[in-house]
mmCIF file of C-alpha atoms (C1' of nucleotides) in Angstrom:
data_model
loop_
_atom_site.group_PDB
_atom_site.id
_atom_site.type_symbol
_atom_site.label_atom_id
_atom_site.label_comp_id
_atom_site.label_asym_id
_atom_site.label_seq_id
_atom_site.Cartn_x
_atom_site.Cartn_y
_atom_site.Cartn_z
ATOM 1 C CA UNK A 1 -48.746 -61.926 75.182
ATOM 2 C CA UNK A 2 -47.408 -64.689 76.660
ATOM 3 C CA UNK A 3 -45.316 -64.752 80.318
ATOM 4 C CA UNK A 4 -43.647 -67.798 81.353
ATOM 5 C CA UNK A 5 -46.329 -70.419 81.103
ATOM 6 C CA UNK A 6 -47.295 -70.015 78.321
ATOM 7 C CA UNK A 7 -43.563 -69.174 77.077
ATOM 8 C CA UNK A 8 -42.977 -72.478 78.621
ATOM 9 C CA UNK A 9 -45.698 -74.517 76.993
ATOM 10 C CA UNK A 10 -44.739 -73.022 73.833
ATOM 11 C CA UNK A 11 -40.728 -74.140 74.214
ATOM 12 C CA UNK A 12 -41.810 -78.201 75.415
ATOM 13 C CA UNK A 13 -44.275 -77.507 72.306
ATOM 14 C CA UNK A 14 -42.068 -77.028 69.498
ATOM 15 C CA UNK A 15 -38.141 -78.763 71.218
ATOM 16 C CA UNK A 16 -39.224 -82.265 69.565
ATOM 17 C CA UNK A 17 -40.005 -80.842 66.146
ATOM 18 C CA UNK A 18 -37.087 -79.176 65.984
ATOM 19 C CA UNK A 19 -34.238 -80.509 67.025
ATOM 20 C CA UNK A 20 -32.740 -83.470 64.950
ATOM 21 C CA UNK A 21 -33.294 -82.084 61.215
ATOM 22 C CA UNK A 22 -31.144 -79.476 60.396
ATOM 23 C CA UNK A 23 -32.664 -76.076 58.895
ATOM 24 C CA UNK A 24 -33.257 -76.093 54.784
ATOM 25 C CA UNK A 25 -33.697 -72.430 54.501
ATOM 26 C CA UNK A 26 -34.665 -68.976 56.472
ATOM 27 C CA UNK A 27 -38.033 -66.472 55.679
ATOM 28 C CA UNK A 28 -38.220 -62.955 56.745
ATOM 29 C CA UNK A 29 -41.016 -61.427 55.572
ATOM 30 C CA UNK A 30 -40.962 -58.630 57.512
ATOM 31 C CA UNK A 31 -37.507 -57.401 59.254
ATOM 32 C CA UNK A 32 -38.622 -54.336 61.477
ATOM 33 C CA UNK A 33 -40.002 -56.537 64.214
ATOM 34 C CA UNK A 34 -38.764 -55.006 67.893
ATOM 35 C CA UNK A 35 -35.182 -54.907 66.752
ATOM 36 C CA UNK A 36 -34.896 -55.593 63.281
ATOM 37 C CA UNK A 37 -34.465 -59.555 62.349
ATOM 38 C CA UNK A 38 -30.789 -60.354 62.581
ATOM 39 C CA UNK A 39 -29.416 -60.857 58.345
ATOM 40 C CA UNK A 40 -27.073 -63.040 59.563
ATOM 41 C CA UNK A 41 -29.738 -65.826 60.491
ATOM 42 C CA UNK A 42 -29.467 -68.774 57.077
ATOM 43 C CA UNK A 43 -26.120 -68.255 57.850
ATOM 44 C CA UNK A 44 -25.405 -69.825 61.530
ATOM 45 C CA UNK A 45 -28.958 -71.447 61.885
ATOM 46 C CA UNK A 46 -28.688 -73.229 57.421
ATOM 47 C CA UNK A 47 -27.436 -76.641 57.284
ATOM 48 C CA UNK A 48 -27.218 -76.327 61.322
ATOM 49 C CA UNK A 49 -29.386 -78.554 64.122
ATOM 50 C CA UNK A 50 -30.501 -77.133 66.744
ATOM 51 C CA UNK A 51 -29.166 -79.428 70.209
ATOM 52 C CA UNK A 52 -31.444 -77.596 72.663
ATOM 53 C CA UNK A 53 -34.488 -75.101 72.788
ATOM 54 C CA UNK A 54 -33.955 -73.244 76.709
ATOM 55 C CA UNK A 55 -35.956 -70.940 77.965
ATOM 56 C CA UNK A 56 -34.900 -67.933 80.241
ATOM 57 C CA UNK A 57 -37.441 -65.484 81.308
ATOM 58 C CA UNK A 58 -39.240 -64.480 78.705
ATOM 59 C CA UNK A 59 -37.005 -65.737 75.972
ATOM 60 C CA UNK A 60 -36.872 -69.089 73.711
ATOM 61 C CA UNK A 61 -33.360 -69.769 73.141
ATOM 62 C CA UNK A 62 -32.214 -72.247 70.179
ATOM 63 C CA UNK A 63 -28.624 -73.493 70.720
ATOM 64 C CA UNK A 64 -26.774 -74.992 67.287
ATOM 65 C CA UNK A 65 -22.878 -75.700 67.733
ATOM 66 C CA UNK A 66 -22.564 -72.075 66.235
ATOM 67 C CA UNK A 67 -24.351 -69.795 69.016
ATOM 68 C CA UNK A 68 -27.813 -68.887 69.854
ATOM 69 C CA UNK A 69 -30.689 -67.636 68.458
ATOM 70 C CA UNK A 70 -33.154 -65.181 70.915
ATOM 71 C CA UNK A 71 -36.896 -65.425 70.284
ATOM 72 C CA UNK A 72 -39.023 -63.096 72.234
ATOM 73 C CA UNK A 73 -42.840 -63.477 72.362
ATOM 74 C CA UNK A 74 -43.677 -58.964 73.266
ATOM 75 C CA UNK A 75 -47.633 -59.011 73.312
ATOM 76 C CA UNK A 76 -48.902 -60.580 70.583
ATOM 77 C CA UNK A 77 -46.464 -63.128 69.407
ATOM 78 C CA UNK A 78 -47.098 -67.122 68.760
ATOM 79 C CA UNK A 79 -44.685 -69.596 67.053
ATOM 80 C CA UNK A 80 -46.010 -72.828 65.027
ATOM 81 C CA UNK A 81 -45.035 -76.263 63.503
ATOM 82 C CA UNK A 82 -46.734 -75.793 60.688
ATOM 83 C CA UNK A 83 -45.640 -78.315 56.669
ATOM 84 C CA UNK A 84 -43.422 -75.286 55.445
ATOM 85 C CA UNK A 85 -46.009 -74.855 52.070
ATOM 86 C CA UNK A 86 -48.737 -73.504 53.910
ATOM 87 C CA UNK A 87 -49.566 -70.479 52.533
ATOM 88 C CA UNK A 88 -48.414 -67.320 55.441
ATOM 89 C CA UNK A 89 -50.512 -65.331 56.521
ATOM 90 C CA UNK A 90 -51.036 -61.698 56.960
ATOM 91 C CA UNK A 91 -48.210 -61.619 60.263
ATOM 92 C CA UNK A 92 -46.124 -64.264 59.659
ATOM 93 C CA UNK A 93 -42.801 -62.485 59.762
ATOM 94 C CA UNK A 94 -40.518 -65.047 60.092
ATOM 95 C CA UNK A 95 -40.609 -68.828 59.154
ATOM 96 C CA UNK A 96 -37.393 -71.583 59.320
ATOM 97 C CA UNK A 97 -37.485 -74.191 57.656
ATOM 98 C CA UNK A 98 -36.976 -77.869 58.499
ATOM 99 C CA UNK A 99 -35.296 -80.157 55.869
ATOM 100 C CA UNK A 100 -37.896 -82.904 56.974
ATOM 101 C CA UNK A 101 -40.680 -79.917 55.082
ATOM 102 C CA UNK A 102 -40.991 -78.789 58.473
ATOM 103 C CA UNK A 103 -41.359 -74.888 59.497
ATOM 104 C CA UNK A 104 -41.259 -72.902 62.553
ATOM 105 C CA UNK A 105 -43.198 -69.763 62.523
ATOM 106 C CA UNK A 106 -43.434 -66.694 63.754
ATOM 107 C CA UNK A 107 -46.760 -64.508 63.795
ATOM 108 C CA UNK A 108 -47.147 -61.378 65.298
ATOM 109 C CA UNK A 109 -49.386 -58.632 64.394
ATOM 110 C CA UNK A 110 -48.154 -56.009 67.013
ATOM 111 C CA UNK A 111 -44.358 -56.930 65.858
ATOM 112 C CA UNK A 112 -43.318 -56.066 69.675
ATOM 113 C CA UNK A 113 -40.983 -59.528 69.004
ATOM 114 C CA UNK A 114 -37.710 -60.175 68.349
ATOM 115 C CA UNK A 115 -36.095 -62.286 66.565
ATOM 116 C CA UNK A 116 -31.588 -62.308 67.505
ATOM 117 C CA UNK A 117 -28.785 -64.435 66.932
ATOM 118 C CA UNK A 118 -26.545 -63.773 70.003
ATOM 119 C CA UNK A 119 -23.417 -65.570 69.963
ATOM 120 C CA UNK A 120 -21.547 -68.026 71.505
ATOM 121 C CA UNK A 121 -22.133 -66.858 74.717
ATOM 122 C CA UNK A 122 -25.897 -65.991 75.337
ATOM 123 C CA UNK A 123 -25.432 -65.103 78.885
ATOM 124 C CA UNK A 124 -22.921 -62.055 78.590
ATOM 125 C CA UNK A 125 -25.849 -60.648 75.688
ATOM 126 C CA UNK A 126 -27.002 -57.887 77.147
ATOM 127 C CA UNK A 127 -31.099 -58.235 77.174
ATOM 128 C CA UNK A 128 -30.145 -61.701 79.444
ATOM 129 C CA UNK A 129 -27.994 -60.407 81.608
ATOM 130 C CA UNK A 130 -29.383 -58.178 83.910
ATOM 131 C CA UNK A 131 -31.761 -59.862 84.958
ATOM 132 C CA UNK A 132 -33.143 -62.148 88.197
ATOM 133 C CA UNK A 133 -33.368 -65.244 89.159
ATOM 134 C CA UNK A 134 -35.837 -67.742 87.664
ATOM 135 C CA UNK A 135 -38.961 -68.028 89.691
ATOM 136 C CA UNK A 136 -38.875 -71.968 90.070
ATOM 137 C CA UNK A 137 -35.638 -72.747 90.628
ATOM 138 C CA UNK A 138 -34.218 -72.758 94.168
ATOM 139 C CA UNK A 139 -32.902 -69.185 94.090
ATOM 140 C CA UNK A 140 -36.098 -67.732 93.994
ATOM 141 C CA UNK A 141 -37.330 -67.176 97.448
ATOM 142 C CA UNK A 142 -39.072 -64.845 99.837
ATOM 143 C CA UNK A 143 -36.092 -63.797 101.489
ATOM 144 C CA UNK A 144 -34.386 -62.172 97.749
ATOM 145 C CA UNK A 145 -38.057 -60.255 97.397
ATOM 146 C CA UNK A 146 -37.668 -58.632 101.725
ATOM 147 C CA UNK A 147 -33.955 -57.737 100.380
ATOM 148 C CA UNK A 148 -34.327 -56.555 97.567
ATOM 149 C CA UNK A 149 -37.597 -54.852 98.065
ATOM 150 C CA UNK A 150 -36.009 -52.560 101.572
ATOM 151 C CA UNK A 151 -36.785 -48.904 100.841
ATOM 152 C CA UNK A 152 -38.119 -49.547 97.839
ATOM 153 C CA UNK A 153 -41.575 -46.991 97.033
ATOM 154 C CA UNK A 154 -43.054 -48.857 94.281
ATOM 155 C CA UNK A 155 -46.168 -50.528 94.426
ATOM 156 C CA UNK A 156 -44.824 -54.829 94.513
ATOM 157 C CA UNK A 157 -46.891 -56.097 91.616
ATOM 158 C CA UNK A 158 -44.842 -53.552 90.081
ATOM 159 C CA UNK A 159 -42.299 -54.635 91.803
ATOM 160 C CA UNK A 160 -42.211 -58.133 90.981
ATOM 161 C CA UNK A 161 -43.087 -57.316 87.505
ATOM 162 C CA UNK A 162 -39.720 -56.065 87.516
ATOM 163 C CA UNK A 163 -36.612 -58.942 85.613
ATOM 164 C CA UNK A 164 -33.806 -57.225 87.262
ATOM 165 C CA UNK A 165 -35.344 -59.177 90.584
ATOM 166 C CA UNK A 166 -37.698 -61.702 89.262
ATOM 167 C CA UNK A 167 -37.972 -62.880 85.962
ATOM 168 C CA UNK A 168 -41.316 -64.538 83.634
ATOM 169 C CA UNK A 169 -43.991 -62.552 85.925
ATOM 170 C CA UNK A 170 -46.807 -60.037 83.768
ATOM 171 C CA UNK A 171 -49.841 -58.848 84.283
ATOM 172 C CA UNK A 172 -51.476 -61.727 84.679
ATOM 173 C CA UNK A 173 -49.913 -63.830 86.851
ATOM 174 C CA UNK A 174 -48.580 -61.028 89.289
ATOM 175 C CA UNK A 175 -51.993 -60.354 90.363
ATOM 176 C CA UNK A 176 -52.902 -64.077 91.344
ATOM 177 C CA UNK A 177 -50.224 -64.716 92.807
ATOM 178 C CA UNK A 178 -50.690 -61.201 95.093
ATOM 179 C CA UNK A 179 -54.859 -62.109 95.812
ATOM 180 C CA UNK A 180 -52.899 -66.088 96.381
ATOM 181 C CA UNK A 181 -50.805 -64.260 98.929
ATOM 182 C CA UNK A 182 -53.951 -61.821 100.416
ATOM 183 C CA UNK A 183 -51.320 -58.761 99.532
ATOM 184 C CA UNK A 184 -53.345 -55.727 97.733
ATOM 185 C CA UNK A 185 -50.879 -54.929 94.834
ATOM 186 C CA UNK A 186 -50.182 -50.775 95.088
ATOM 187 C CA UNK A 187 -48.645 -51.580 98.914
ATOM 188 C CA UNK A 188 -45.488 -49.616 98.515
ATOM 189 C CA UNK A 189 -42.502 -53.187 98.033
ATOM 190 C CA UNK A 190 -40.357 -51.743 100.761
ATOM 191 C CA UNK A 191 -42.488 -51.573 103.238
ATOM 192 C CA UNK A 192 -43.813 -55.666 103.550
ATOM 193 C CA UNK A 193 -42.658 -57.700 106.157
ATOM 194 C CA UNK A 194 -40.541 -60.818 105.168
ATOM 195 C CA UNK A 195 -43.144 -63.330 106.150
ATOM 196 C CA UNK A 196 -45.406 -62.521 103.729
ATOM 197 C CA UNK A 197 -42.554 -62.066 101.051
ATOM 198 C CA UNK A 198 -42.021 -66.545 101.799
ATOM 199 C CA UNK A 199 -45.853 -66.050 100.687
ATOM 200 C CA UNK A 200 -45.767 -63.977 97.582
ATOM 201 C CA UNK A 201 -42.643 -65.992 96.324
ATOM 202 C CA UNK A 202 -45.122 -69.922 97.308
ATOM 203 C CA UNK A 203 -47.758 -67.936 95.685
ATOM 204 C CA UNK A 204 -45.901 -66.921 92.454
ATOM 205 C CA UNK A 205 -44.190 -70.541 92.135
ATOM 206 C CA UNK A 206 -47.731 -72.756 92.627
ATOM 207 C CA UNK A 207 -49.390 -69.876 90.286
ATOM 208 C CA UNK A 208 -46.737 -70.580 87.879
ATOM 209 C CA UNK A 209 -46.635 -74.539 88.578
ATOM 210 C CA UNK A 210 -50.771 -74.128 87.758
ATOM 211 C CA UNK A 211 -50.620 -72.239 85.240
ATOM 212 C CA UNK A 212 -47.999 -74.192 83.478
ATOM 213 C CA UNK A 213 -49.638 -77.932 83.696
ATOM 214 C CA UNK A 214 -52.848 -76.119 82.575
ATOM 215 C CA UNK A 215 -50.793 -75.108 78.953
ATOM 216 C CA UNK A 216 -50.174 -71.221 79.732
ATOM 217 C CA UNK A 217 -52.970 -68.934 80.183
ATOM 218 C CA UNK A 218 -55.488 -67.965 76.627
ATOM 219 C CA UNK A 219 -57.648 -64.782 77.292
ATOM 220 C CA UNK A 220 -57.673 -63.737 72.842
ATOM 221 C CA UNK A 221 -54.595 -64.885 71.248
ATOM 222 C CA UNK A 222 -53.007 -67.187 72.811
ATOM 223 C CA UNK A 223 -51.730 -70.206 71.304
ATOM 224 C CA UNK A 224 -49.204 -73.142 71.787
ATOM 225 C CA UNK A 225 -47.626 -74.826 68.186
ATOM 226 C CA UNK A 226 -50.300 -76.593 67.922
ATOM 227 C CA UNK A 227 -52.584 -73.461 67.328
ATOM 228 C CA UNK A 228 -54.427 -74.815 70.483
ATOM 229 C CA UNK A 229 -55.402 -72.297 73.174
ATOM 230 C CA UNK A 230 -53.945 -73.315 77.069
ATOM 231 C CA UNK A 231 -56.703 -74.080 80.140
ATOM 232 C CA UNK A 232 -55.216 -72.404 83.133
ATOM 233 C CA UNK A 233 -58.386 -69.499 82.241
ATOM 234 C CA UNK A 234 -60.488 -71.066 83.907
ATOM 235 C CA UNK A 235 -58.545 -70.655 86.907
ATOM 236 C CA UNK A 236 -57.769 -67.488 86.778
ATOM 237 C CA UNK A 237 -59.066 -66.232 90.573
ATOM 238 C CA UNK A 238 -58.677 -62.153 89.703
ATOM 239 C CA UNK A 239 -57.603 -61.651 86.309
ATOM 240 C CA UNK A 240 -59.699 -60.201 83.958
ATOM 241 C CA UNK A 241 -62.891 -61.403 86.541
ATOM 242 C CA UNK A 242 -64.174 -56.780 87.603
ATOM 243 C CA UNK A 243 -67.436 -56.812 89.323
ATOM 244 C CA UNK A 244 -67.438 -60.327 89.836
ATOM 245 C CA UNK A 245 -67.347 -62.177 93.336
ATOM 246 C CA UNK A 246 -64.487 -62.576 95.402
ATOM 247 C CA UNK A 247 -64.226 -66.525 95.405
ATOM 248 C CA UNK A 248 -63.361 -66.105 98.863
ATOM 249 C CA UNK A 249 -65.191 -63.800 100.150
ATOM 250 C CA UNK A 250 -67.850 -62.819 97.845
ATOM 251 C CA UNK A 251 -67.205 -59.202 97.894
ATOM 252 C CA UNK A 252 -66.301 -58.204 94.330
ATOM 253 C CA UNK A 253 -63.175 -58.177 92.708
ATOM 254 C CA UNK A 254 -61.805 -54.840 91.918
ATOM 255 C CA UNK A 255 -60.161 -53.255 88.204
ATOM 256 C CA UNK A 256 -58.052 -50.217 89.863
ATOM 257 C CA UNK A 257 -54.749 -48.744 87.142
ATOM 258 C CA UNK A 258 -51.689 -48.799 89.110
ATOM 259 C CA UNK A 259 -48.312 -48.189 86.638
ATOM 260 C CA UNK A 260 -49.855 -47.989 84.473
ATOM 261 C CA UNK A 261 -51.119 -51.896 83.824
ATOM 262 C CA UNK A 262 -55.099 -53.216 84.421
ATOM 263 C CA UNK A 263 -54.918 -55.034 88.109
ATOM 264 C CA UNK A 264 -57.693 -56.746 89.965
ATOM 265 C CA UNK A 265 -57.922 -57.858 93.343
ATOM 266 C CA UNK A 266 -59.951 -58.672 96.352
ATOM 267 C CA UNK A 267 -59.587 -55.381 98.500
ATOM 268 C CA UNK A 268 -61.736 -57.279 100.770
ATOM 269 C CA UNK A 269 -58.772 -60.473 100.996
ATOM 270 C CA UNK A 270 -55.762 -57.968 100.162
ATOM 271 C CA UNK A 271 -55.489 -55.771 102.483
ATOM 272 C "C1'" DC B 1 -29.988 -44.588 91.776
ATOM 273 C "C1'" DT B 2 -35.734 -44.982 91.286
ATOM 274 C "C1'" DT B 3 -39.835 -44.251 90.229
ATOM 275 C "C1'" DT B 4 -43.051 -42.624 86.828
ATOM 276 C "C1'" DA B 5 -44.511 -41.370 81.762
ATOM 277 C "C1'" DC B 6 -44.485 -43.031 77.272
ATOM 278 C "C1'" DG B 7 -44.080 -44.907 72.980
ATOM 279 C "C1'" DC B 8 -43.405 -48.824 70.042
ATOM 280 C "C1'" DC B 9 -47.198 -51.705 66.586
ATOM 281 C "C1'" DT B 10 -52.377 -54.175 65.048
ATOM 282 C "C1'" DG B 11 -56.906 -55.661 66.616
ATOM 283 C "C1'" DA B 12 -60.865 -55.939 68.438
ATOM 284 C "C1'" DC B 13 -64.690 -54.032 70.618
ATOM 285 C "C1'" DG B 14 -68.369 -50.336 72.462
ATOM 286 C "C1'" DG B 15 -70.941 -45.852 72.452
ATOM 287 C "C1'" DC B 16 -72.199 -42.513 69.149
ATOM 288 C "C1'" DT C 1 -72.558 -48.382 58.940
ATOM 289 C "C1'" DG C 2 -68.498 -45.736 60.557
ATOM 290 C "C1'" DC C 3 -65.308 -43.036 63.315
ATOM 291 C "C1'" DC C 4 -63.311 -42.663 67.832
ATOM 292 C "C1'" DG C 5 -61.144 -43.541 71.325
ATOM 293 C "C1'" DT C 6 -59.647 -46.775 74.859
ATOM 294 C "C1'" DC C 7 -57.545 -51.357 75.834
ATOM 295 C "C1'" DA C 8 -54.402 -55.052 75.634
ATOM 296 C "C1'" DG C 9 -50.953 -60.912 77.742
ATOM 297 C "C1'" DG C 10 -43.613 -56.430 77.542
ATOM 298 C "C1'" DC C 11 -40.107 -53.915 77.569
ATOM 299 C "C1'" DG C 12 -36.441 -50.140 76.543
ATOM 300 C "C1'" DT C 13 -36.189 -45.151 77.118
ATOM 301 C "C1'" DA C 14 -35.632 -40.690 78.686
ATOM 302 C "C1'" DA C 15 -37.017 -37.859 81.891
ATOM 303 C "C1'" DA C 16 -37.779 -35.937 86.597
#
DNA sequence: CTTTACGCCTGACGGC
DNA sequence: TGCCGTCAGGCGTAAA
């Protein structure tokens, strides 16, 4: 489910709630997520306070004096701040309970998410070591996309969804950014010009920034830490709009499967 | 090395 | 009403 704007929305939302108060206990109701939830969570968390909540790619990283806790939301994960005595729902798999009676609760119906204690050197962890640059950092440029794509034949949409190239872009924002840049999603990545990659990098930055400002995209079930939706769905120009007129030229938006994922685009405005 | 297909899971929805 | 197929915002792995 969540891409960078949704994870960033959750990061900002939970930060004031999870700092300051020590962890009282950890409750794991369902340890079998993407990987088994670390069995030593309580040992590292209980009695300690988190000192920062970071985001790297689509991972949340909660830091305390002992090290780092990694949380990934997969396709269907969400985090809520709830009173610790609130009856858990189906799929409420992990609680981190604070001494003030608040609780960070992970719900994840499909269980593609992860909760892992990764110790003291997060950058060296296998899940984080090979990630590309953050799209909202100065490192992310059209020049970098251009250089990294030479000789590559995969579709540009799949190229920008590869987290080793640039992080945080999933199926929604890939379609949206390519539309804004006027680039057909199925074009071979290696055949796109430097100039067009400059446009694409700028489009990625813009769409992600606007989506964060709107609190993310809620299509079916994304909610923030208070259980509230994000409003960027109203600003999506192509994703989920098959058959609706392109806002630029009026031609119906096309949906085609590219790399096993639904891809939305305007066949006239994107070449 | 690159690229593609698949599987992990549950739930919602449409067609019959 | 129920059953079945398809699809869903991610991503690691196997195979070609």
